[in-house]
Amino acid sequence: MTVTLPYDTAAKFADYAHPEMIVSTEWVAQHLGDPGLVVAESDEDVLLYETGHIPGAVKLDWHTELNDPVTRDYVDGAGFSRLMSEKGISRDTTLVLYGDKNNWWAAYALWVCSLFGHPDLRLMDGGRAKWIAEDRPLTTEVPQRPQTSYPVIDRDDKELRAFQDQVLAHLGKPLIDVRSAGEYTGELLHMPDYPQEGALRGGHIPGANSVPWARAAAEDATFRPRAELEAIYQGEAGLRPDDDVIVYCRIGERSSHTWFVLHHLLGYPHVRNYDGSWTEWGNSVRVPITRGESP
Amino acid sequence: MTAATLHPRLQEIADDFHAVMGQDRLQLLLEFSQELPPLPARYAEQHDLLEPVPECQSPLFLAAEVEPDATVRLYFDAPREAPTTRGFAGILHAGLDGLNADEILATPAEFTGQLGLQDLVSPLRLRGMAAMLGRIKRQIREQRG
């Protein structure tokens, strides 16, 4: 029987609505090797893990492992079970995720794991950058974890995921567009520096407020304290904790970061990620689009 | 599908990638990223002589120099935190640096699809490598006038 690992009791985390969803680099350093813990790295750059990772950490590849190889969708229950089993992750494992770029992709991986309801998921605050900045150990050694038998759990897309027809029905209710300012206004058809990942039309979903995702992160890649997050999302964007909110970006990765902030750090119960995002909306026929700076 | 004819040096790199599978292919890409030589001082000190390649996911700068005998020298700069982009630059350096201008211009654009990396690296990233090759060829043509 596995004992649940203790939560990180750092004062900053205690302010968050769900402090059990986040741990510090210090906590990870102290608990590395504990039975029941698996640390997984998920990066945008698919080679970063190979250049060095937290000792004992496994790699979780967003591109090749979390997506269905043919249909634009995530793996199904059987695929997720196979993936977790191969990584040596059990249903009762405490799975701590971390990665590059302010945990952008790690938050995405955490969101996908949440669709399968993995019970104990946590994000390492500050991600890979903070671990390295603190001169903590890295290794290129790939751990060989014994294979587990992860149950087949059907993916539940109802609570945390939104599809295009649901977004259309949601128009008029709170939406947060987390892309860059240029993408939001429609000036850019792609992310700055990612010109190939575009859409046919530029702009945003009518009514969506613009809050670029990285505003939730401090200089050292950690999440901002709760009061600062509230000032951004409640003060500036006007959200209320009981709102039914949909967040989106380009393919749903950057908005996973904002989903984590709203749902777990600020504790909003109804937050869905629209992973079709702008690569679906901006390419769809006859869906409404707003250009310019106003929602 | 007929694969376009590659220069023997590039063909050897493509064969090396096809000789291994999955994780070992990524390891090979990592080795190319590690073997990318540092910039010579004249570029390191005057970075704006290099051309940016915005199609890459991470900052990547390059320069192609055509010598009087038509030999081409290639220079790349990419940060260590971007090993995939560095790996692509490393492949192009290992495969093309020191060839003559015509040999490089004859390199098919679809070469980047012949390394067996499609299943490991998203197509958008691979297009970054194609963009590097495209810019190298343009620089060569410009210098030849």
mmCIF file of N, CA, C and O in Angstrom, chain A residues 195-243:
data_model
loop_
_atom_site.group_PDB
_atom_site.id
_atom_site.type_symbol
_atom_site.label_atom_id
_atom_site.label_comp_id
_atom_site.label_asym_id
_atom_site.label_seq_id
_atom_site.Cartn_x
_atom_site.Cartn_y
_atom_site.Cartn_z
ATOM 1 N N PRO A 195 6.111 31.230 -37.307
ATOM 2 C CA PRO A 195 5.290 31.616 -38.455
ATOM 3 C C PRO A 195 4.608 30.460 -39.180
ATOM 4 O O PRO A 195 3.694 30.678 -39.960
ATOM 5 N N GLN A 196 5.021 29.240 -38.925
ATOM 6 C CA GLN A 196 4.424 28.142 -39.669
ATOM 7 C C GLN A 196 3.128 27.639 -39.046
ATOM 8 O O GLN A 196 2.437 26.830 -39.623
ATOM 9 N N GLU A 197 2.875 28.049 -37.811
ATOM 10 C CA GLU A 197 1.755 27.440 -37.107
ATOM 11 C C GLU A 197 0.549 28.356 -37.155
ATOM 12 O O GLU A 197 -0.005 28.751 -36.141
ATOM 13 N N GLY A 198 0.162 28.712 -38.335
ATOM 14 C CA GLY A 198 -0.813 29.776 -38.483
ATOM 15 C C GLY A 198 -2.233 29.331 -38.725
ATOM 16 O O GLY A 198 -2.570 28.155 -38.673
ATOM 17 N N ALA A 199 -3.079 30.313 -38.961
ATOM 18 C CA ALA A 199 -4.481 30.066 -39.290
ATOM 19 C C ALA A 199 -4.818 30.986 -40.449
ATOM 20 O O ALA A 199 -4.111 31.954 -40.729
ATOM 21 N N LEU A 200 -5.938 30.693 -41.119
ATOM 22 C CA LEU A 200 -6.299 31.483 -42.290
ATOM 23 C C LEU A 200 -6.803 32.864 -41.905
ATOM 24 O O LEU A 200 -6.670 33.818 -42.659
ATOM 25 N N ARG A 201 -7.445 32.972 -40.731
ATOM 26 C CA ARG A 201 -7.983 34.256 -40.301
ATOM 27 C C ARG A 201 -7.397 34.630 -38.954
ATOM 28 O O ARG A 201 -7.128 33.763 -38.117
ATOM 29 N N GLY A 202 -7.219 35.936 -38.745
ATOM 30 C CA GLY A 202 -6.646 36.407 -37.490
ATOM 31 C C GLY A 202 -7.683 37.125 -36.650
ATOM 32 O O GLY A 202 -8.701 37.613 -37.172
ATOM 33 N N GLY A 203 -7.426 37.221 -35.362
ATOM 34 C CA GLY A 203 -8.352 37.890 -34.456
ATOM 35 C C GLY A 203 -8.613 37.006 -33.254
ATOM 36 O O GLY A 203 -7.789 36.152 -32.932
ATOM 37 N N HIS A 204 -9.752 37.242 -32.591
ATOM 38 C CA HIS A 204 -10.061 36.433 -31.413
ATOM 39 C C HIS A 204 -11.546 36.069 -31.382
ATOM 40 O O HIS A 204 -12.348 36.591 -32.171
ATOM 41 N N ILE A 205 -11.888 35.182 -30.476
ATOM 42 C CA ILE A 205 -13.288 34.771 -30.323
ATOM 43 C C ILE A 205 -14.033 35.951 -29.688
ATOM 44 O O ILE A 205 -13.560 36.532 -28.698
ATOM 45 N N PRO A 206 -15.199 36.349 -30.258
ATOM 46 C CA PRO A 206 -15.900 37.519 -29.728
ATOM 47 C C PRO A 206 -16.148 37.422 -28.217
ATOM 48 O O PRO A 206 -16.608 36.388 -27.728
ATOM 49 N N GLY A 207 -15.813 38.480 -27.511
ATOM 50 C CA GLY A 207 -16.031 38.525 -26.072
ATOM 51 C C GLY A 207 -14.840 38.072 -25.246
ATOM 52 O O GLY A 207 -14.842 38.237 -24.025
ATOM 53 N N ALA A 208 -13.828 37.483 -25.905
ATOM 54 C CA ALA A 208 -12.678 36.982 -25.141
ATOM 55 C C ALA A 208 -11.813 38.133 -24.649
ATOM 56 O O ALA A 208 -11.503 39.055 -25.397
ATOM 57 N N ASN A 209 -11.427 38.062 -23.380
ATOM 58 C CA ASN A 209 -10.472 39.020 -22.845
ATOM 59 C C ASN A 209 -9.059 38.519 -23.091
ATOM 60 O O ASN A 209 -8.788 37.323 -23.023
ATOM 61 N N SER A 210 -8.145 39.466 -23.321
ATOM 62 C CA SER A 210 -6.759 39.094 -23.581
ATOM 63 C C SER A 210 -5.947 39.113 -22.293
ATOM 64 O O SER A 210 -5.809 40.160 -21.651
ATOM 65 N N VAL A 211 -5.427 37.958 -21.900
ATOM 66 C CA VAL A 211 -4.445 37.900 -20.800
ATOM 67 C C VAL A 211 -3.350 36.924 -21.228
ATOM 68 O O VAL A 211 -3.489 35.712 -21.032
ATOM 69 N N PRO A 212 -2.269 37.433 -21.841
ATOM 70 C CA PRO A 212 -1.205 36.526 -22.288
ATOM 71 C C PRO A 212 -0.745 35.607 -21.147
ATOM 72 O O PRO A 212 -0.584 36.056 -20.014
ATOM 73 N N TRP A 213 -0.602 34.330 -21.480
ATOM 74 C CA TRP A 213 -0.398 33.287 -20.462
ATOM 75 C C TRP A 213 0.780 33.552 -19.537
ATOM 76 O O TRP A 213 0.702 33.283 -18.332
ATOM 77 N N ALA A 214 1.886 34.083 -20.097
ATOM 78 C CA ALA A 214 3.115 34.188 -19.307
ATOM 79 C C ALA A 214 3.019 35.259 -18.225
ATOM 80 O O ALA A 214 3.894 35.357 -17.365
ATOM 81 N N ARG A 215 1.941 36.055 -18.254
ATOM 82 C CA ARG A 215 1.793 37.050 -17.181
ATOM 83 C C ARG A 215 1.627 36.372 -15.832
ATOM 84 O O ARG A 215 1.888 36.975 -14.790
ATOM 85 N N ALA A 216 1.194 35.132 -15.828
ATOM 86 C CA ALA A 216 1.017 34.410 -14.563
ATOM 87 C C ALA A 216 2.338 33.943 -13.971
ATOM 88 O O ALA A 216 2.381 33.461 -12.839
ATOM 89 N N ALA A 217 3.414 34.079 -14.757
ATOM 90 C CA ALA A 217 4.713 33.605 -14.278
ATOM 91 C C ALA A 217 5.607 34.785 -13.916
ATOM 92 O O ALA A 217 5.584 35.834 -14.558
ATOM 93 N N ALA A 218 6.404 34.585 -12.857
ATOM 94 C CA ALA A 218 7.389 35.589 -12.462
ATOM 95 C C ALA A 218 8.666 35.386 -13.275
ATOM 96 O O ALA A 218 8.768 34.463 -14.073
ATOM 97 N N GLU A 219 9.632 36.272 -13.055
ATOM 98 C CA GLU A 219 10.893 36.218 -13.796
ATOM 99 C C GLU A 219 11.580 34.854 -13.697
ATOM 100 O O GLU A 219 12.214 34.400 -14.637
ATOM 101 N N ASP A 220 11.473 34.225 -12.523
ATOM 102 C CA ASP A 220 12.180 32.951 -12.327
ATOM 103 C C ASP A 220 11.324 31.755 -12.734
ATOM 104 O O ASP A 220 11.615 30.623 -12.354
ATOM 105 N N ALA A 221 10.288 31.990 -13.518
ATOM 106 C CA ALA A 221 9.417 30.946 -14.074
ATOM 107 C C ALA A 221 8.422 30.374 -13.062
ATOM 108 O O ALA A 221 7.611 29.524 -13.415
ATOM 109 N N THR A 222 8.468 30.827 -11.821
ATOM 110 C CA THR A 222 7.486 30.348 -10.837
ATOM 111 C C THR A 222 6.158 31.084 -11.056
ATOM 112 O O THR A 222 6.110 32.143 -11.690
ATOM 113 N N PHE A 223 5.096 30.517 -10.489
ATOM 114 C CA PHE A 223 3.808 31.208 -10.552
ATOM 115 C C PHE A 223 3.836 32.415 -9.625
ATOM 116 O O PHE A 223 4.454 32.385 -8.555
ATOM 117 N N ARG A 224 3.134 33.463 -10.024
ATOM 118 C CA ARG A 224 3.023 34.635 -9.160
ATOM 119 C C ARG A 224 2.201 34.266 -7.932
ATOM 120 O O ARG A 224 1.355 33.371 -7.978
ATOM 121 N N PRO A 225 2.432 34.974 -6.821
ATOM 122 C CA PRO A 225 1.637 34.714 -5.623
ATOM 123 C C PRO A 225 0.154 34.987 -5.887
ATOM 124 O O PRO A 225 -0.205 35.719 -6.816
ATOM 125 N N ARG A 226 -0.678 34.397 -5.059
ATOM 126 C CA ARG A 226 -2.126 34.453 -5.293
ATOM 127 C C ARG A 226 -2.653 35.879 -5.465
ATOM 128 O O ARG A 226 -3.454 36.154 -6.365
ATOM 129 N N ALA A 227 -2.190 36.790 -4.613
ATOM 130 C CA ALA A 227 -2.721 38.157 -4.675
ATOM 131 C C ALA A 227 -2.435 38.788 -6.044
ATOM 132 O O ALA A 227 -3.275 39.496 -6.614
ATOM 133 N N GLU A 228 -1.247 38.525 -6.577
ATOM 134 C CA GLU A 228 -0.910 39.096 -7.888
ATOM 135 C C GLU A 228 -1.743 38.455 -8.993
ATOM 136 O O GLU A 228 -2.143 39.113 -9.956
ATOM 137 N N LEU A 229 -1.990 37.147 -8.863
ATOM 138 C CA LEU A 229 -2.818 36.469 -9.868
ATOM 139 C C LEU A 229 -4.250 37.007 -9.824
ATOM 140 O O LEU A 229 -4.883 37.218 -10.864
ATOM 141 N N GLU A 230 -4.735 37.246 -8.628
ATOM 142 C CA GLU A 230 -6.097 37.790 -8.503
ATOM 143 C C GLU A 230 -6.182 39.183 -9.116
ATOM 144 O O GLU A 230 -7.178 39.537 -9.763
ATOM 145 N N ALA A 231 -5.120 39.968 -8.930
ATOM 146 C CA ALA A 231 -5.121 41.317 -9.503
ATOM 147 C C ALA A 231 -5.210 41.251 -11.022
ATOM 148 O O ALA A 231 -5.875 42.074 -11.665
ATOM 149 N N ILE A 232 -4.573 40.247 -11.610
ATOM 150 C CA ILE A 232 -4.590 40.118 -13.066
ATOM 151 C C ILE A 232 -5.941 39.575 -13.550
ATOM 152 O O ILE A 232 -6.598 40.171 -14.408
ATOM 153 N N TYR A 233 -6.356 38.450 -13.011
ATOM 154 C CA TYR A 233 -7.522 37.755 -13.579
ATOM 155 C C TYR A 233 -8.851 38.303 -13.056
ATOM 156 O O TYR A 233 -9.841 38.310 -13.777
ATOM 157 N N GLN A 234 -8.878 38.740 -11.801
ATOM 158 C CA GLN A 234 -10.115 39.297 -11.275
ATOM 159 C C GLN A 234 -10.133 40.815 -11.460
ATOM 160 O O GLN A 234 -11.108 41.374 -11.951
ATOM 161 N N GLY A 235 -9.016 41.464 -11.090
ATOM 162 C CA GLY A 235 -8.954 42.913 -11.195
ATOM 163 C C GLY A 235 -9.012 43.391 -12.629
ATOM 164 O O GLY A 235 -9.902 44.153 -13.017
ATOM 165 N N GLU A 236 -8.090 42.921 -13.442
ATOM 166 C CA GLU A 236 -8.003 43.427 -14.820
ATOM 167 C C GLU A 236 -8.988 42.745 -15.759
ATOM 168 O O GLU A 236 -9.656 43.411 -16.553
ATOM 169 N N ALA A 237 -9.043 41.422 -15.710
ATOM 170 C CA ALA A 237 -9.873 40.697 -16.695
ATOM 171 C C ALA A 237 -11.316 40.562 -16.221
ATOM 172 O O ALA A 237 -12.184 40.155 -16.996
ATOM 173 N N GLY A 238 -11.573 40.897 -14.966
ATOM 174 C CA GLY A 238 -12.947 40.927 -14.484
ATOM 175 C C GLY A 238 -13.601 39.573 -14.235
ATOM 176 O O GLY A 238 -14.825 39.476 -14.170
ATOM 177 N N LEU A 239 -12.802 38.517 -14.105
ATOM 178 C CA LEU A 239 -13.398 37.209 -13.831
ATOM 179 C C LEU A 239 -13.882 37.144 -12.390
ATOM 180 O O LEU A 239 -13.350 37.821 -11.504
ATOM 181 N N ARG A 240 -14.904 36.305 -12.163
ATOM 182 C CA ARG A 240 -15.347 36.017 -10.803
ATOM 183 C C ARG A 240 -15.157 34.528 -10.548
ATOM 184 O O ARG A 240 -15.292 33.721 -11.477
ATOM 185 N N PRO A 241 -14.838 34.157 -9.313
ATOM 186 C CA PRO A 241 -14.500 32.753 -9.047
ATOM 187 C C PRO A 241 -15.578 31.751 -9.458
ATOM 188 O O PRO A 241 -15.261 30.618 -9.779
ATOM 189 N N ASP A 242 -16.838 32.159 -9.454
ATOM 190 C CA ASP A 242 -17.865 31.177 -9.819
ATOM 191 C C ASP A 242 -18.202 31.204 -11.312
ATOM 192 O O ASP A 242 -19.141 30.552 -11.760
ATOM 193 N N ASP A 243 -17.426 31.963 -12.091
ATOM 194 C CA ASP A 243 -17.680 32.033 -13.522
ATOM 195 C C ASP A 243 -17.438 30.692 -14.205
ATOM 196 O O ASP A 243 -16.592 29.906 -13.781
#
